[in-house]
XYZ file of N, CA and C in Angstrom:
309
model
N 47.459 17.325 0.977
C 47.345 18.394 -0.537
C 45.941 18.697 -0.246
N 46.347 20.350 -0.645
C 44.821 21.411 -0.497
C 44.247 20.847 -2.492
N 43.098 20.900 -2.180
C 42.227 21.622 -3.049
C 42.136 23.075 -3.863
N 42.057 23.241 -4.924
C 42.435 24.620 -6.038
C 41.276 25.347 -5.097
N 40.130 24.998 -4.958
C 38.852 26.007 -4.363
C 38.794 25.698 -2.266
N 40.185 25.297 -1.974
C 40.276 25.342 -0.295
C 40.418 26.866 0.975
N 39.875 27.341 -0.166
C 39.506 29.150 0.401
C 38.913 29.863 -0.758
N 38.082 29.864 -0.326
C 36.713 31.054 -1.011
C 36.435 32.084 -0.857
N 37.564 33.419 -1.782
C 37.349 34.144 -1.874
C 38.637 35.195 -0.490
N 39.777 33.480 -0.514
C 40.525 34.529 0.722
C 39.720 33.617 2.049
N 38.477 32.889 2.130
C 37.727 32.865 3.817
C 37.639 31.058 3.501
N 38.151 30.227 5.124
C 37.953 29.139 4.405
C 36.262 28.795 4.373
N 36.447 27.187 3.812
C 34.892 27.018 2.912
C 34.148 26.850 4.812
N 33.266 27.079 4.284
C 32.631 26.986 5.570
C 31.684 27.012 4.465
N 30.706 27.140 3.440
C 29.199 27.139 2.645
C 29.926 25.770 2.014
N 28.948 24.725 1.601
C 28.986 23.959 0.653
C 29.953 24.967 -1.516
N 30.588 24.029 -1.595
C 30.903 24.836 -2.945
C 30.476 24.218 -3.898
N 29.749 24.699 -5.290
C 29.229 23.622 -5.974
C 30.758 22.980 -6.883
N 30.855 21.674 -6.466
C 32.168 20.617 -7.712
C 31.537 20.861 -9.243
N 30.172 20.050 -9.342
C 29.217 19.970 -10.913
C 28.397 20.332 -10.308
N 27.600 21.037 -11.513
C 25.890 20.936 -11.995
C 25.722 19.268 -11.703
N 26.080 18.158 -11.665
C 25.463 17.616 -12.805
C 26.559 15.708 -11.302
N 25.574 15.244 -11.197
C 25.881 14.120 -9.987
C 27.475 13.284 -10.931
N 28.285 12.540 -10.502
C 29.367 11.574 -10.594
C 28.801 9.921 -10.792
N 28.690 9.535 -10.942
C 27.652 7.654 -11.838
C 29.668 7.393 -11.380
N 29.717 6.952 -9.892
C 30.421 6.439 -9.492
C 30.097 4.839 -8.886
N 32.063 3.846 -9.519
C 31.626 2.084 -9.232
C 32.385 2.472 -7.980
N 31.145 1.692 -7.191
C 30.921 1.497 -5.369
C 31.559 -0.276 -5.623
N 32.054 -0.474 -4.096
C 32.749 -1.715 -3.916
C 32.226 -2.259 -2.873
N 31.692 -3.347 -2.496
C 30.849 -3.979 -1.314
C 32.174 -3.733 -0.031
N 31.650 -2.707 0.725
C 32.429 -2.825 2.139
C 33.106 -2.135 2.113
N 33.374 -1.684 1.100
C 34.372 -0.243 0.990
C 34.348 0.740 1.906
N 35.290 1.391 2.872
C 34.480 3.014 2.933
C 35.173 3.530 1.811
N 34.113 4.798 1.829
C 34.405 5.936 1.210
C 34.407 7.360 2.223
N 35.093 8.458 1.648
C 35.009 9.820 1.921
C 34.601 10.541 0.741
N 32.976 10.022 1.249
C 32.025 11.073 0.340
C 33.208 13.656 0.270
N 33.301 13.795 -0.374
C 33.192 15.499 -0.102
C 32.137 16.155 -0.434
N 31.372 17.154 1.381
C 30.735 17.638 1.558
C 31.484 19.065 1.547
N 32.325 19.701 1.005
C 32.697 20.409 1.661
C 32.886 21.430 -0.446
N 33.236 20.530 -1.013
C 33.079 20.926 -3.014
C 34.540 21.235 -3.124
N 35.367 21.395 -2.253
C 36.416 21.543 -2.539
C 37.313 21.101 -2.851
N 37.337 19.215 -2.468
C 38.832 18.032 -2.907
C 38.558 18.653 -4.880
N 39.933 18.592 -5.219
C 41.035 18.501 -6.569
C 39.457 16.776 -7.283
N 39.429 15.605 -6.286
C 39.594 14.379 -6.017
C 38.097 13.952 -5.948
N 37.161 14.865 -6.628
C 35.634 15.054 -6.312
C 35.445 13.400 -7.282
N 33.787 12.971 -6.706
C 33.931 12.991 -5.196
C 33.973 12.936 -3.908
N 35.353 12.553 -4.293
C 36.101 12.296 -2.357
C 36.714 13.726 -1.996
N 37.046 13.001 -0.793
C 37.701 14.434 0.148
C 39.466 14.087 -0.150
N 39.659 14.746 0.012
C 41.360 15.239 -0.212
C 41.845 16.547 1.155
N 41.121 16.200 1.666
C 41.735 17.222 2.854
C 41.148 18.625 2.491
N 40.215 19.011 1.961
C 40.872 20.526 1.810
C 40.143 20.860 2.521
N 38.892 20.006 3.465
C 38.170 20.731 3.986
C 39.130 21.580 5.558
N 39.933 21.114 5.534
C 40.818 21.650 6.482
C 41.310 23.123 6.951
N 40.475 23.968 5.681
C 40.623 25.363 5.857
C 39.086 25.605 6.529
N 38.332 24.817 6.594
C 36.925 25.265 7.265
C 35.709 24.785 7.972
N 34.975 24.497 8.172
C 34.252 23.994 9.168
C 33.090 22.647 8.494
N 33.212 22.325 7.646
C 32.919 21.257 6.587
C 33.702 20.104 6.892
N 32.700 18.856 6.846
C 33.850 17.862 7.059
C 32.931 16.399 6.043
N 33.893 15.356 5.342
C 33.651 14.324 4.582
C 31.791 14.058 5.451
N 31.636 13.265 4.723
C 30.646 11.567 4.887
C 31.678 10.795 4.190
N 31.582 9.935 5.700
C 31.852 7.933 5.506
C 30.666 7.609 5.514
N 30.839 6.951 4.181
C 30.161 5.506 3.515
C 30.931 4.487 3.333
N 30.372 3.261 3.894
C 30.334 1.800 3.159
C 29.660 1.537 2.111
N 29.828 1.281 1.313
C 29.118 0.357 -0.049
C 28.778 -0.999 0.311
N 26.961 -1.019 0.231
C 26.957 -1.945 0.827
C 26.847 -3.442 -0.065
N 26.776 -3.058 -1.406
C 27.103 -3.920 -2.549
C 28.424 -3.191 -3.767
N 28.994 -4.278 -4.047
C 29.184 -3.670 -5.268
C 28.540 -2.913 -6.535
N 28.451 -2.024 -6.808
C 27.909 -1.305 -8.024
C 28.165 0.087 -7.810
N 27.439 0.639 -9.023
C 27.064 2.084 -9.178
C 26.543 2.805 -8.958
N 26.578 3.930 -8.467
C 26.151 5.040 -8.012
C 25.867 6.262 -8.421
N 25.296 6.944 -8.310
C 24.986 8.724 -8.740
C 25.541 9.440 -7.378
N 26.573 9.832 -7.307
C 27.092 10.233 -6.490
C 26.869 12.124 -6.842
N 26.783 13.127 -5.125
C 25.947 14.191 -5.031
C 27.463 15.242 -5.643
N 27.080 16.223 -6.781
C 28.482 17.036 -7.013
C 28.482 18.767 -6.575
N 26.703 18.648 -6.871
C 26.409 19.840 -5.864
C 26.899 20.325 -4.825
N 26.227 18.942 -3.829
C 27.200 19.212 -2.452
C 25.653 19.950 -1.732
N 24.447 19.835 -2.501
C 23.064 20.166 -1.773
C 22.035 19.431 -1.230
N 22.677 18.317 -1.862
C 21.628 16.731 -1.740
C 21.435 16.755 -0.033
N 20.384 16.144 0.047
C 19.560 16.054 1.118
C 19.688 15.091 2.159
N 20.664 14.027 1.018
C 20.923 12.347 0.888
C 22.727 12.215 1.028
N 23.528 12.913 1.352
C 24.641 12.447 1.237
C 25.008 10.955 1.293
N 25.905 11.209 0.891
C 26.273 11.319 -0.232
C 25.609 10.966 -1.848
N 24.493 10.652 -1.766
C 23.683 10.501 -3.421
C 22.938 11.434 -3.539
N 22.873 11.592 -4.925
C 22.541 12.521 -5.563
C 21.054 12.274 -5.350
N 20.233 13.472 -4.516
C 18.639 13.901 -4.577
C 17.646 14.387 -5.900
N 18.471 14.941 -6.587
C 18.111 15.592 -7.994
C 18.269 17.436 -7.598
N 18.859 17.858 -6.487
C 18.901 18.622 -5.822
C 19.883 20.195 -6.976
N 19.975 19.605 -7.969
C 21.545 19.945 -9.172
C 20.479 20.783 -9.931
N 19.173 20.153 -10.381
C 18.286 20.464 -10.863
C 17.639 22.333 -10.551
N 18.088 22.125 -8.768
C 17.551 23.572 -8.451
C 18.159 24.447 -9.347
N 17.046 25.895 -9.555
C 17.614 26.166 -10.454
C 19.043 27.321 -9.976
N 19.003 27.839 -8.529
C 19.954 28.266 -7.723
C 21.529 27.261 -8.043
N 21.376 26.468 -8.581
C 22.401 24.988 -8.336
C 22.909 25.647 -9.871
N 21.944 25.886 -10.841
C 22.496 25.776 -12.460
C 22.895 27.001 -12.617
N 22.908 28.107 -11.876
C 23.177 29.010 -12.100
C 24.410 30.099 -11.556
N 24.649 29.182 -10.392
C 26.431 28.858 -9.528
C 27.213 28.669 -10.056
N 28.533 29.375 -10.065
C 29.617 29.004 -10.647
C 30.158 27.787 -9.889
N 30.294 26.803 -10.618
C 31.469 26.143 -10.289
C 32.865 26.507 -9.419
N 32.617 25.998 -7.670
C 33.631 26.610 -7.736
C 33.698 27.125 -6.380
N 32.417 27.805 -5.899
C 31.498 28.230 -5.623
C 29.942 28.854 -4.736
N 29.998 28.442 -3.547
C 28.760 28.764 -2.815
C 27.131 28.559 -3.850
N 26.327 27.827 -3.406
C 24.744 28.398 -3.697
C 24.863 29.837 -2.977
N 24.092 30.489 -4.141
C 23.761 32.024 -3.425
C 22.433 31.766 -2.593
């Protein structure tokens, strides 16, 4: 199924869309592989629902090393995907509309 934001302005998603301005605290299970949404178009944030098929961004696969909660990036600007690195605090992210790319 396609996410609500699968097309931005009628064009494929080629720049990550801001899915949220704050990270998502997520319980991860040791040994489980997750697919983190890198494009921001998924309706199942912070995880992929295949909305990226309309653009060139692909999900980031990662396996939890331990069962514990982690902050996962929702602004899609992190330099440490899938984990939050504080990029959501940048003024460009805070002023961006959710569902739109950072200008």
